[in-house]
mmCIF file of C-alpha atoms and ligand atoms in Angstrom:
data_model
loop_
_atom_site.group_PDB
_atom_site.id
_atom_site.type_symbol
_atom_site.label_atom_id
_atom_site.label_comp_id
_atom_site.label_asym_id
_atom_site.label_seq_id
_atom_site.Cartn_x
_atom_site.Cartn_y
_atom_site.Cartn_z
ATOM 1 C CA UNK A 959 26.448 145.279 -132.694
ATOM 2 C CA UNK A 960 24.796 141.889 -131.874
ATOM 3 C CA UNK A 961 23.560 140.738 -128.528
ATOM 4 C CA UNK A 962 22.614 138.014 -126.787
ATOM 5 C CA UNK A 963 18.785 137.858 -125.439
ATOM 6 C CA UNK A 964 18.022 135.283 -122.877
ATOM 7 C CA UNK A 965 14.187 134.262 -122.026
ATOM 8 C CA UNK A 966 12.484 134.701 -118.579
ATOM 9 C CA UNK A 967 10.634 132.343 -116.931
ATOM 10 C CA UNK A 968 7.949 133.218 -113.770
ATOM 11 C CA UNK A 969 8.661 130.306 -111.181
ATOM 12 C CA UNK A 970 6.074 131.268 -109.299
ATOM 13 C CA UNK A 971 3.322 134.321 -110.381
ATOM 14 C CA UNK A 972 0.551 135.763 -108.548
ATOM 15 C CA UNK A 973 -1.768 138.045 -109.498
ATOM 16 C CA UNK A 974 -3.365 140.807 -107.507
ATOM 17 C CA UNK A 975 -5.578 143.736 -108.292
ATOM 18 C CA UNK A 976 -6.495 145.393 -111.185
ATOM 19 C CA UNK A 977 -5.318 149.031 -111.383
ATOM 20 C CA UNK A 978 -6.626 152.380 -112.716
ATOM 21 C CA UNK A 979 -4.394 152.626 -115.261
ATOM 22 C CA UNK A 980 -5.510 149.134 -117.402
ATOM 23 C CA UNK A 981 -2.447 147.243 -116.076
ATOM 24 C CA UNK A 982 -2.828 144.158 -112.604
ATOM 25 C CA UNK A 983 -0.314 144.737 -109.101
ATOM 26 C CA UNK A 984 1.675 141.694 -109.465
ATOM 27 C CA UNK A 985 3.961 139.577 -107.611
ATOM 28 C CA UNK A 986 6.078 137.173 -109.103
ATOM 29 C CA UNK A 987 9.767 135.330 -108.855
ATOM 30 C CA UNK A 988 11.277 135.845 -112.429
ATOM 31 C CA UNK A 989 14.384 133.628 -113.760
ATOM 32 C CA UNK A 990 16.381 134.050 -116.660
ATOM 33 C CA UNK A 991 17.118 130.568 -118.922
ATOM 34 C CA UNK A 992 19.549 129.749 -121.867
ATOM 35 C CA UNK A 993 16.989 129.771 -124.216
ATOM 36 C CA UNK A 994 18.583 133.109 -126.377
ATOM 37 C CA UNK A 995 17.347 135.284 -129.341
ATOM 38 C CA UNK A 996 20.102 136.719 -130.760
ATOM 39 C CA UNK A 997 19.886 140.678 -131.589
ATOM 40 C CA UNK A 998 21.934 142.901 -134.064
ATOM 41 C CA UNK A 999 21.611 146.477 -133.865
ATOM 42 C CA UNK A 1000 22.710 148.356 -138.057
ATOM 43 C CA UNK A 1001 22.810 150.699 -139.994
ATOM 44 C CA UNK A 1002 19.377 151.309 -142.052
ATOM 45 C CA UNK A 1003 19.958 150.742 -145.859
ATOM 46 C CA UNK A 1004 17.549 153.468 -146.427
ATOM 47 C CA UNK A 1005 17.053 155.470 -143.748
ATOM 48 C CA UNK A 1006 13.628 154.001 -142.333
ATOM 49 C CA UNK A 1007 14.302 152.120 -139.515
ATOM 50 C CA UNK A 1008 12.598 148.523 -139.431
ATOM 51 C CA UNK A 1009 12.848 144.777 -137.542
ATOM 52 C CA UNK A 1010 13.483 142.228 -139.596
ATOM 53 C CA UNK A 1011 13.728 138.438 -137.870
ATOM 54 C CA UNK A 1012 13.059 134.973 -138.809
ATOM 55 C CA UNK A 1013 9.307 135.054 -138.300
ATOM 56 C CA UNK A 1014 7.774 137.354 -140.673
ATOM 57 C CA UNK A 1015 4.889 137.374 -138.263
ATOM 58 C CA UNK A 1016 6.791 139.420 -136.163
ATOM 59 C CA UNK A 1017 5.723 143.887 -136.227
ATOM 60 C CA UNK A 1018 8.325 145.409 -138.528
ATOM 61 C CA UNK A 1019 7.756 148.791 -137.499
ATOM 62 C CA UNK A 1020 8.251 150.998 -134.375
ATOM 63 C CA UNK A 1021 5.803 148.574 -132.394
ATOM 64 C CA UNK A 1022 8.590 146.003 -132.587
ATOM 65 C CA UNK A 1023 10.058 146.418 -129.226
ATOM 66 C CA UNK A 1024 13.778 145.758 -129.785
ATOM 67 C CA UNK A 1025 13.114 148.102 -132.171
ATOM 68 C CA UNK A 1026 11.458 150.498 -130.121
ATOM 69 C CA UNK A 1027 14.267 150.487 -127.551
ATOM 70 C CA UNK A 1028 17.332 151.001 -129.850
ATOM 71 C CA UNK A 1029 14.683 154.036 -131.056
ATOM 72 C CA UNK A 1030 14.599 154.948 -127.531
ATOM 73 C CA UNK A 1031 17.845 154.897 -126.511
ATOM 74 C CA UNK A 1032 18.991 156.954 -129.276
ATOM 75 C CA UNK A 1033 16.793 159.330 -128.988
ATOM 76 C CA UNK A 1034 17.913 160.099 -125.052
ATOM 77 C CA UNK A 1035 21.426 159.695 -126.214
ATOM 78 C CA UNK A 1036 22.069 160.334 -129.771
ATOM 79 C CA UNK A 1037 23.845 156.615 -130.184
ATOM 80 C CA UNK A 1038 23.733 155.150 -132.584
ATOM 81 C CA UNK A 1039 24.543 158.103 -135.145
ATOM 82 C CA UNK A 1040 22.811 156.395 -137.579
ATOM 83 C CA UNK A 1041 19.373 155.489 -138.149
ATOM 84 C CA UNK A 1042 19.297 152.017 -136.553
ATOM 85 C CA UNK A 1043 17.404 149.113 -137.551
ATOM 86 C CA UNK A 1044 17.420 145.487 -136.059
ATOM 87 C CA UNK A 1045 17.616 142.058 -136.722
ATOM 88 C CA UNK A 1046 16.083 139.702 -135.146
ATOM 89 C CA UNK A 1047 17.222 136.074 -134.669
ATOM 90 C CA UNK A 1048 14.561 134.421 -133.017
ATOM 91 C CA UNK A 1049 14.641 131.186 -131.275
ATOM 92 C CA UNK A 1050 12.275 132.001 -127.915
ATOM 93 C CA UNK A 1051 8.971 131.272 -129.033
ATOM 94 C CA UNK A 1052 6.569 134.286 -129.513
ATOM 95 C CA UNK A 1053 3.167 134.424 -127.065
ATOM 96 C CA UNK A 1054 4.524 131.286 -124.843
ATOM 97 C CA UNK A 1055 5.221 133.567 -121.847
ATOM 98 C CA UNK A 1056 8.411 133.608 -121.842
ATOM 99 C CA UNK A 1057 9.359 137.450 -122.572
ATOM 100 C CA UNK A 1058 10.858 136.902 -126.036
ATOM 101 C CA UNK A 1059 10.188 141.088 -127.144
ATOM 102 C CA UNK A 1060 10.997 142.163 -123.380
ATOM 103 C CA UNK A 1061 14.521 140.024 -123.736
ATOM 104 C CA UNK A 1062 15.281 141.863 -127.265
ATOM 105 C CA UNK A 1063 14.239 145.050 -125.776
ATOM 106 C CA UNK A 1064 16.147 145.148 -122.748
ATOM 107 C CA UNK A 1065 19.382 143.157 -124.465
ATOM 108 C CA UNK A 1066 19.236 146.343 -126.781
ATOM 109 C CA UNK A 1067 19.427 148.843 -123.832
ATOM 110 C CA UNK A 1068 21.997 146.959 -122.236
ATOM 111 C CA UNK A 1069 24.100 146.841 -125.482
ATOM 112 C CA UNK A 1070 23.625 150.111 -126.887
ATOM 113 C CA UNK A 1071 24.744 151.358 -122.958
ATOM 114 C CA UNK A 1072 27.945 149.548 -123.311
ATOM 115 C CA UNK A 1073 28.735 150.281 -127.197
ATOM 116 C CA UNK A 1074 27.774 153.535 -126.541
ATOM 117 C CA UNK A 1075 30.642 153.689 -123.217
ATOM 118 C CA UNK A 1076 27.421 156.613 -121.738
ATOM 119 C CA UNK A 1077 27.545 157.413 -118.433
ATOM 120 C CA UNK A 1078 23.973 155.903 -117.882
ATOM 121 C CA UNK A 1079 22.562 154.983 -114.390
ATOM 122 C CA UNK A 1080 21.276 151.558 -113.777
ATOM 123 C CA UNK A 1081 18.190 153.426 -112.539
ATOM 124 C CA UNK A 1082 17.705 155.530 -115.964
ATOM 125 C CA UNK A 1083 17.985 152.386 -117.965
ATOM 126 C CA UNK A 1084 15.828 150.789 -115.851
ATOM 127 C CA UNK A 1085 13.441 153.657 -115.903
ATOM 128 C CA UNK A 1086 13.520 153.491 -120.278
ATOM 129 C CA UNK A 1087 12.911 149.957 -120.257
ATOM 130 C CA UNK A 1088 9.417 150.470 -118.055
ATOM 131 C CA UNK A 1089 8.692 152.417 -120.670
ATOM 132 C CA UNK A 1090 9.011 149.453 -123.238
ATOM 133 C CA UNK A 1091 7.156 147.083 -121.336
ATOM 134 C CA UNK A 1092 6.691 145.492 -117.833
ATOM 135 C CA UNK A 1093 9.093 142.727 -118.247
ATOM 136 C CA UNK A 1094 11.449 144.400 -119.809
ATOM 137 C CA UNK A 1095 13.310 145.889 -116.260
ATOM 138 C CA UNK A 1096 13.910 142.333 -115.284
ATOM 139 C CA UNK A 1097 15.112 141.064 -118.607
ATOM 140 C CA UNK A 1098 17.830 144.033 -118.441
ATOM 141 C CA UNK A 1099 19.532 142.327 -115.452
ATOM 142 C CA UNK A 1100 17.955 138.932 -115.320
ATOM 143 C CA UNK A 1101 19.463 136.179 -112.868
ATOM 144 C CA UNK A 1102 16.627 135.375 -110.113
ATOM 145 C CA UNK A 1103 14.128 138.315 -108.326
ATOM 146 C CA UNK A 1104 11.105 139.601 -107.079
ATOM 147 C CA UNK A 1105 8.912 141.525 -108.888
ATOM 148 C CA UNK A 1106 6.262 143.992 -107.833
ATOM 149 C CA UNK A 1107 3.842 146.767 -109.222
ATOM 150 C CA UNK A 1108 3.513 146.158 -112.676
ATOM 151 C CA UNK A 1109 6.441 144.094 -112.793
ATOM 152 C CA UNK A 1110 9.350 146.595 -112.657
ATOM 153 C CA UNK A 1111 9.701 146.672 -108.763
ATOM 154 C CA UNK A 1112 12.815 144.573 -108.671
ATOM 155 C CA UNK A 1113 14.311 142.877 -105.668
ATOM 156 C CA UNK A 1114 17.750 139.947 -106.135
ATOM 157 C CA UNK A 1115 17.147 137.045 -104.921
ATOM 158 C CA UNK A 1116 19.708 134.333 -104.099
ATOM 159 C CA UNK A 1117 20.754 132.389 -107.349
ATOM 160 C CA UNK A 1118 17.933 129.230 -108.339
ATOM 161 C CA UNK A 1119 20.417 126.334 -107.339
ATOM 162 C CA UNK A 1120 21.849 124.762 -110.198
ATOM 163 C CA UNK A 1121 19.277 122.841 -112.198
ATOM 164 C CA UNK A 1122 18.054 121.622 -115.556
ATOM 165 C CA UNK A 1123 14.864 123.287 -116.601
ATOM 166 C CA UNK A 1124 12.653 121.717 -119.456
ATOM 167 C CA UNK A 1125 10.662 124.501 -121.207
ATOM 168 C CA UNK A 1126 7.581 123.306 -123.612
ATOM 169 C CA UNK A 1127 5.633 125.217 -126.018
ATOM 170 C CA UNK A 1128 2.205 124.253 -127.229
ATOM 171 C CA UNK A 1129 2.851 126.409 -129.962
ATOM 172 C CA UNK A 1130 -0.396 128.490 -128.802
ATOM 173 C CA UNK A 1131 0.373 131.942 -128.722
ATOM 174 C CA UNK A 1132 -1.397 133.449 -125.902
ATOM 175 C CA UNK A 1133 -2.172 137.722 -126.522
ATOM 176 C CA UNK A 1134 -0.922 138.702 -122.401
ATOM 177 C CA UNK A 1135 -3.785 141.653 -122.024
ATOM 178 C CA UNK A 1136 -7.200 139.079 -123.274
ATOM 179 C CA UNK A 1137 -5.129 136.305 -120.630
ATOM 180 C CA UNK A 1138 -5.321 139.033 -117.601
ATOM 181 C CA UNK A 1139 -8.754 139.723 -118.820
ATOM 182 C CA UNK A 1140 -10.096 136.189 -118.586
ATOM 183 C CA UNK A 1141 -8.191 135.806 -114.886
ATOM 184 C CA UNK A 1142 -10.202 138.787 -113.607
ATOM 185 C CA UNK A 1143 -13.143 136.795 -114.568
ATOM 186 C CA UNK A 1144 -12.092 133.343 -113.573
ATOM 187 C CA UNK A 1145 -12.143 131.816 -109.955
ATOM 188 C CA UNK A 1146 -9.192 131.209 -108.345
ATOM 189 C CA UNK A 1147 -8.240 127.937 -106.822
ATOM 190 C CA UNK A 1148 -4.835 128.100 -106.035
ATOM 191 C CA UNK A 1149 -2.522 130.883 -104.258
ATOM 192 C CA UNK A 1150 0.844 131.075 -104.963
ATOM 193 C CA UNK A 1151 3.133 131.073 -101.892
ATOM 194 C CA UNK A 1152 5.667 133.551 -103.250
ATOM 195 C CA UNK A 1153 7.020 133.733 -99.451
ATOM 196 C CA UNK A 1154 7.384 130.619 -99.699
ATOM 197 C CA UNK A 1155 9.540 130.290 -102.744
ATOM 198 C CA UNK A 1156 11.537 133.266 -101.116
ATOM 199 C CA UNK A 1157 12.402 131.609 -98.467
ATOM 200 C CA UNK A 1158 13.655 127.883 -100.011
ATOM 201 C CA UNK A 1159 15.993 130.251 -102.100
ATOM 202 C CA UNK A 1160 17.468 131.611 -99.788
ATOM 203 C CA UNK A 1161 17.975 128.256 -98.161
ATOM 204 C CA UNK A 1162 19.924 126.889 -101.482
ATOM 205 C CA UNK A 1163 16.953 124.425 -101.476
ATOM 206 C CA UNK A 1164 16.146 123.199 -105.064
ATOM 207 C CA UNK A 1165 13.597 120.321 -103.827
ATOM 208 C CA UNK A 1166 11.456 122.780 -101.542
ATOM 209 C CA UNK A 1167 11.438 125.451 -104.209
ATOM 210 C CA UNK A 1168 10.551 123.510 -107.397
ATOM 211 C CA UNK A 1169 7.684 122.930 -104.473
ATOM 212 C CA UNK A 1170 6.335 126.168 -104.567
ATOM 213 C CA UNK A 1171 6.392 126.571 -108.701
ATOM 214 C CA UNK A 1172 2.833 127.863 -108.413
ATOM 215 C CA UNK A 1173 0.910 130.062 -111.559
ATOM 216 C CA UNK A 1174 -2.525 131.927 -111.155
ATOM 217 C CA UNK A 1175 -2.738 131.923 -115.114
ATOM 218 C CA UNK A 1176 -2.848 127.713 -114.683
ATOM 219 C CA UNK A 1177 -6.906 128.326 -113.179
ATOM 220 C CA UNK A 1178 -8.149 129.994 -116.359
ATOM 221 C CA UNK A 1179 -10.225 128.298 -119.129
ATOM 222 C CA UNK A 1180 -8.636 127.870 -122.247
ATOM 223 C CA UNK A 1181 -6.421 125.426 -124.635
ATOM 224 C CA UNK A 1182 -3.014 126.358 -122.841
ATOM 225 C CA UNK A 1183 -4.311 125.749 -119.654
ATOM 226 C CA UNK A 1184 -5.448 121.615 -121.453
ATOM 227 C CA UNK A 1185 -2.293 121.356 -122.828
ATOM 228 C CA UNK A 1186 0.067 122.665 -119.766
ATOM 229 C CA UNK A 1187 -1.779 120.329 -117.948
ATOM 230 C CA UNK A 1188 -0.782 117.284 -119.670
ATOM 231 C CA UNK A 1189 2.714 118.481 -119.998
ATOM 232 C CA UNK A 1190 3.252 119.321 -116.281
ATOM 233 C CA UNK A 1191 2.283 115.921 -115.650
ATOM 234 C CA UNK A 1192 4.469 114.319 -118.149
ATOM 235 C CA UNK A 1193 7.028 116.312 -116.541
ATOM 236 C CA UNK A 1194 6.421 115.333 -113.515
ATOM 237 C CA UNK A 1195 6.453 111.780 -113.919
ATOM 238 C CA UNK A 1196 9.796 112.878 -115.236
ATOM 239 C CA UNK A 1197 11.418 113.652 -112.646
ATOM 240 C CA UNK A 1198 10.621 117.353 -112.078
ATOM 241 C CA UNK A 1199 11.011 118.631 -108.704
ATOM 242 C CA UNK A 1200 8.577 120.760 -110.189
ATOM 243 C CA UNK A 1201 6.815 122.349 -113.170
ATOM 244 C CA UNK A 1202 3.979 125.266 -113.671
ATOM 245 C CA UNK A 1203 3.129 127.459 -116.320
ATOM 246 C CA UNK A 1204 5.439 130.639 -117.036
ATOM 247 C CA UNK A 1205 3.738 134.350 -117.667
ATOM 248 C CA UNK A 1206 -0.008 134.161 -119.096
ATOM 249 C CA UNK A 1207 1.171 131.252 -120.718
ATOM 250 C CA UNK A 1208 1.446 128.954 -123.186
ATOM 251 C CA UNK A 1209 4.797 127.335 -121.989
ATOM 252 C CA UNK A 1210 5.582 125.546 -119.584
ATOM 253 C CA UNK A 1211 8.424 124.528 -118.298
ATOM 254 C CA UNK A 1212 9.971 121.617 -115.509
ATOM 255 C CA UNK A 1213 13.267 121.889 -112.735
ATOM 256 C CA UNK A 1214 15.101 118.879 -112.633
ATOM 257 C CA UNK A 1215 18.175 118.166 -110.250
ATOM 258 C CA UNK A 1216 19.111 115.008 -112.451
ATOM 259 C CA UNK A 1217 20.750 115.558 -116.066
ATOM 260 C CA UNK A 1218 19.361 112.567 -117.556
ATOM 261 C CA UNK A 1219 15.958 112.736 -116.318
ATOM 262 C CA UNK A 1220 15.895 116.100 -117.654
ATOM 263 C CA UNK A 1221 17.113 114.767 -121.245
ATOM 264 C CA UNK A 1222 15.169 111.812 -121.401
ATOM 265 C CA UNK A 1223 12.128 114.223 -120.490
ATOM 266 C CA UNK A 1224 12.914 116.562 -122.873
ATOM 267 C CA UNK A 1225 12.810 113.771 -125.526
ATOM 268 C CA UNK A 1226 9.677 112.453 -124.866
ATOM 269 C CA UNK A 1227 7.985 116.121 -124.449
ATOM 270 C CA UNK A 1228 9.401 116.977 -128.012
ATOM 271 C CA UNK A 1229 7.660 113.847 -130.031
ATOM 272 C CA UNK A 1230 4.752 116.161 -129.457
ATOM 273 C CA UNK A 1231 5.628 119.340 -128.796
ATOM 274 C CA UNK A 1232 8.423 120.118 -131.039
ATOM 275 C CA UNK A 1233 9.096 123.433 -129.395
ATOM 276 C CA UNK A 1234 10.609 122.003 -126.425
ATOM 277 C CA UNK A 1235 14.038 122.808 -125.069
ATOM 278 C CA UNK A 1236 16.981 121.816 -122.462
ATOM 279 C CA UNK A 1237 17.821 124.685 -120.613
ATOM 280 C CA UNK A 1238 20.108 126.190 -117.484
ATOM 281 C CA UNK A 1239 18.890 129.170 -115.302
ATOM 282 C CA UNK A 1240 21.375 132.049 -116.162
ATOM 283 C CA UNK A 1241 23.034 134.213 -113.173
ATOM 284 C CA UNK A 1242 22.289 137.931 -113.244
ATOM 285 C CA UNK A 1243 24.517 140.254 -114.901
ATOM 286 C CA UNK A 1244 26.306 142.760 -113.115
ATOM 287 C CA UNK A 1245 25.015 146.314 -113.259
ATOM 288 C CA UNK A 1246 27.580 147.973 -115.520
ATOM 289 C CA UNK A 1247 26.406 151.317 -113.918
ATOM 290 C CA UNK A 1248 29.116 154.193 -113.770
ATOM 291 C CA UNK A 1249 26.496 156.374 -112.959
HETATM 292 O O1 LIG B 728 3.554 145.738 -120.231
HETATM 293 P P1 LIG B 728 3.154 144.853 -121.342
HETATM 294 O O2 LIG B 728 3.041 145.590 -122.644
HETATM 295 O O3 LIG B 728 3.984 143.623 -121.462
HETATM 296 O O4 LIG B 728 1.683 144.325 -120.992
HETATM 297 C C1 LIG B 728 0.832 143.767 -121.944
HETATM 298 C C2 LIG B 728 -0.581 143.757 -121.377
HETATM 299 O O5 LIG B 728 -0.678 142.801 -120.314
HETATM 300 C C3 LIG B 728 -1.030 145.068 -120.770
HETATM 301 O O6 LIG B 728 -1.584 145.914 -121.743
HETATM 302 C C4 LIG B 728 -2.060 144.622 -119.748
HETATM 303 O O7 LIG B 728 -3.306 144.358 -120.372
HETATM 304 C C5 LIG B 728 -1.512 143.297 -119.265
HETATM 305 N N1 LIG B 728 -0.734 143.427 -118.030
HETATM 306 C C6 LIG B 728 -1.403 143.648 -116.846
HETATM 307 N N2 LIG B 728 -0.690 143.783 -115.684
HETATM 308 C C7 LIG B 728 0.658 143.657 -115.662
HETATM 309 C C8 LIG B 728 1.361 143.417 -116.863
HETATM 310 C C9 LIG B 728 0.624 143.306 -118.036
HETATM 311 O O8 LIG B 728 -2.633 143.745 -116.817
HETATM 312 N N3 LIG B 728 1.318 143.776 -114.514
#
């Protein structure tokens, strides 16, 4: 059973208060792009279930979260019969932000749902993959929303307008709970205007969102923060309507309107950041719910 895994990006994130329970209230726009991991759900050879991928420095064990999902889900459902384990095709870079465990995760909940042909709720699935993680509710339906709470309070929004987005990795990988950390500690300059953002989508307006492409993780201290600067403003001077970091960082990516531009800046970004990629924003799939 293999599945497709696409990455999220944050176009615009702000941060709010810490809670009790260790995690921050959030609110953020999330969008999926065409930059995939590919998963494959099998039979253990031995019984033991493990991840196995591309980069060994990936968790082979339980802790692995496309892992820890297909664990999940058959232990709410009995499917697969077997004792899965998973492969792991990697292509989204790890600690860049861009939700490359949540998109396994949550592309193994979705599969699994429709291999399995269980009568499964959209709102139990969604309610498993909170458990996995707090990105991994968006990655299970993707396209363009809202998020709240922790990052599973999901509202769609109206489509991003068809764009080119250039996403470039540092190749830093940023650890998500030391980043919140440091932003509790660091002074904020800038305030993202998610209502803002909100509002240009629903207006179809590409220009005046890529405007309001705004990340609270882009005031912190720190090496990501140096080298997202440079490459917003190579992206800029691109062509971007916009750029900003995505998550805690490290990547960062640009919207263009303009194929070339986007091509040509894609080019230039990856003489020195070879992780850099040519993406589309991906629509969000239809819940498959029979529930
Ligand atoms: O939910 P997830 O495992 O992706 O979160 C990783 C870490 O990021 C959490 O342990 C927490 O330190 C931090 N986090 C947070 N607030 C959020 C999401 C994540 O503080 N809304």
């Amino acid at each position: 059973m293999t599945f497709s895994a696409p990455a999220k990006l944050n176009l615009a994130l702000d941060v709010l208060s810490p809670r009790p329970d260790g995690y921050h209230e959030l609110l953020t726009v999330m969008q999926t792009a065409d930059l995939c991991d590919i998963v494959t759900v099998l039979p253990s050879r031995d019984g033991e279930p493990r991840a196995v991928s591309n980069r060994p420095e990936l968790p082979a064990d339980g802790s692995n979260l496309a892992l820890a999902a297909a664990l999940l889900f058959r232990e709410n459902t009995g499917f697969p019969a077997y004792m899965p384990s998973v492969l792991l095709r990697k292509h989204i870079p790890a600690g860049a932000g861009l939700g490359g465990g949540s998109a396994d995760a949550a592309a193994v909940l979705r599969g699994l749902r429709r291999e399995s042909g269980a009568d499964i709720s959209d709102k139990l699935l969604l309610s498993w993959a909170a458990e996995l993680g707090s990105d991994v509710p968006f990655c299970l339906f993707g396209g363009t929303q809202l998020a709240g709470g922790r990052g599973e309070l999901l509202t769609p929004l109206p489509p991003l307008p068809d764009c080119f987005i250039v996403i470039c990795c540092p190749g830093i990988a940023v650890r998500t709970g030391a980043a919140f950390a440091r932003l509790d500690n660091t002074e904020r300059r800038r305030k993202p205007d998610i209502s803002g953002l909100c509002e240009a989508l629903r207006k179809g307006d590409l220009a005046l969102a890529a405007r309001y492409m705004c990340n609270v993780f882009d005031d912190c201290p720190g090496a990501a923060q140096s080298h997202a600067k440079t490459a917003k403003s190579r992206l800029a001077r691109g062509g971007a309507l916009g750029a900003s970091m995505s998550g805690s960082g490290s990547a960062v990516f640009g919207v263009f309107a303009d194929c070339r531009a986007a091509c040509a800046a894609c080019a230039a970004l990856r003489r020195e950041y070879a992780q850099t990629y040519l993406c589309r924003p991906v629509p969000a799939r239809r819940p498959e719910s029979r529930g």
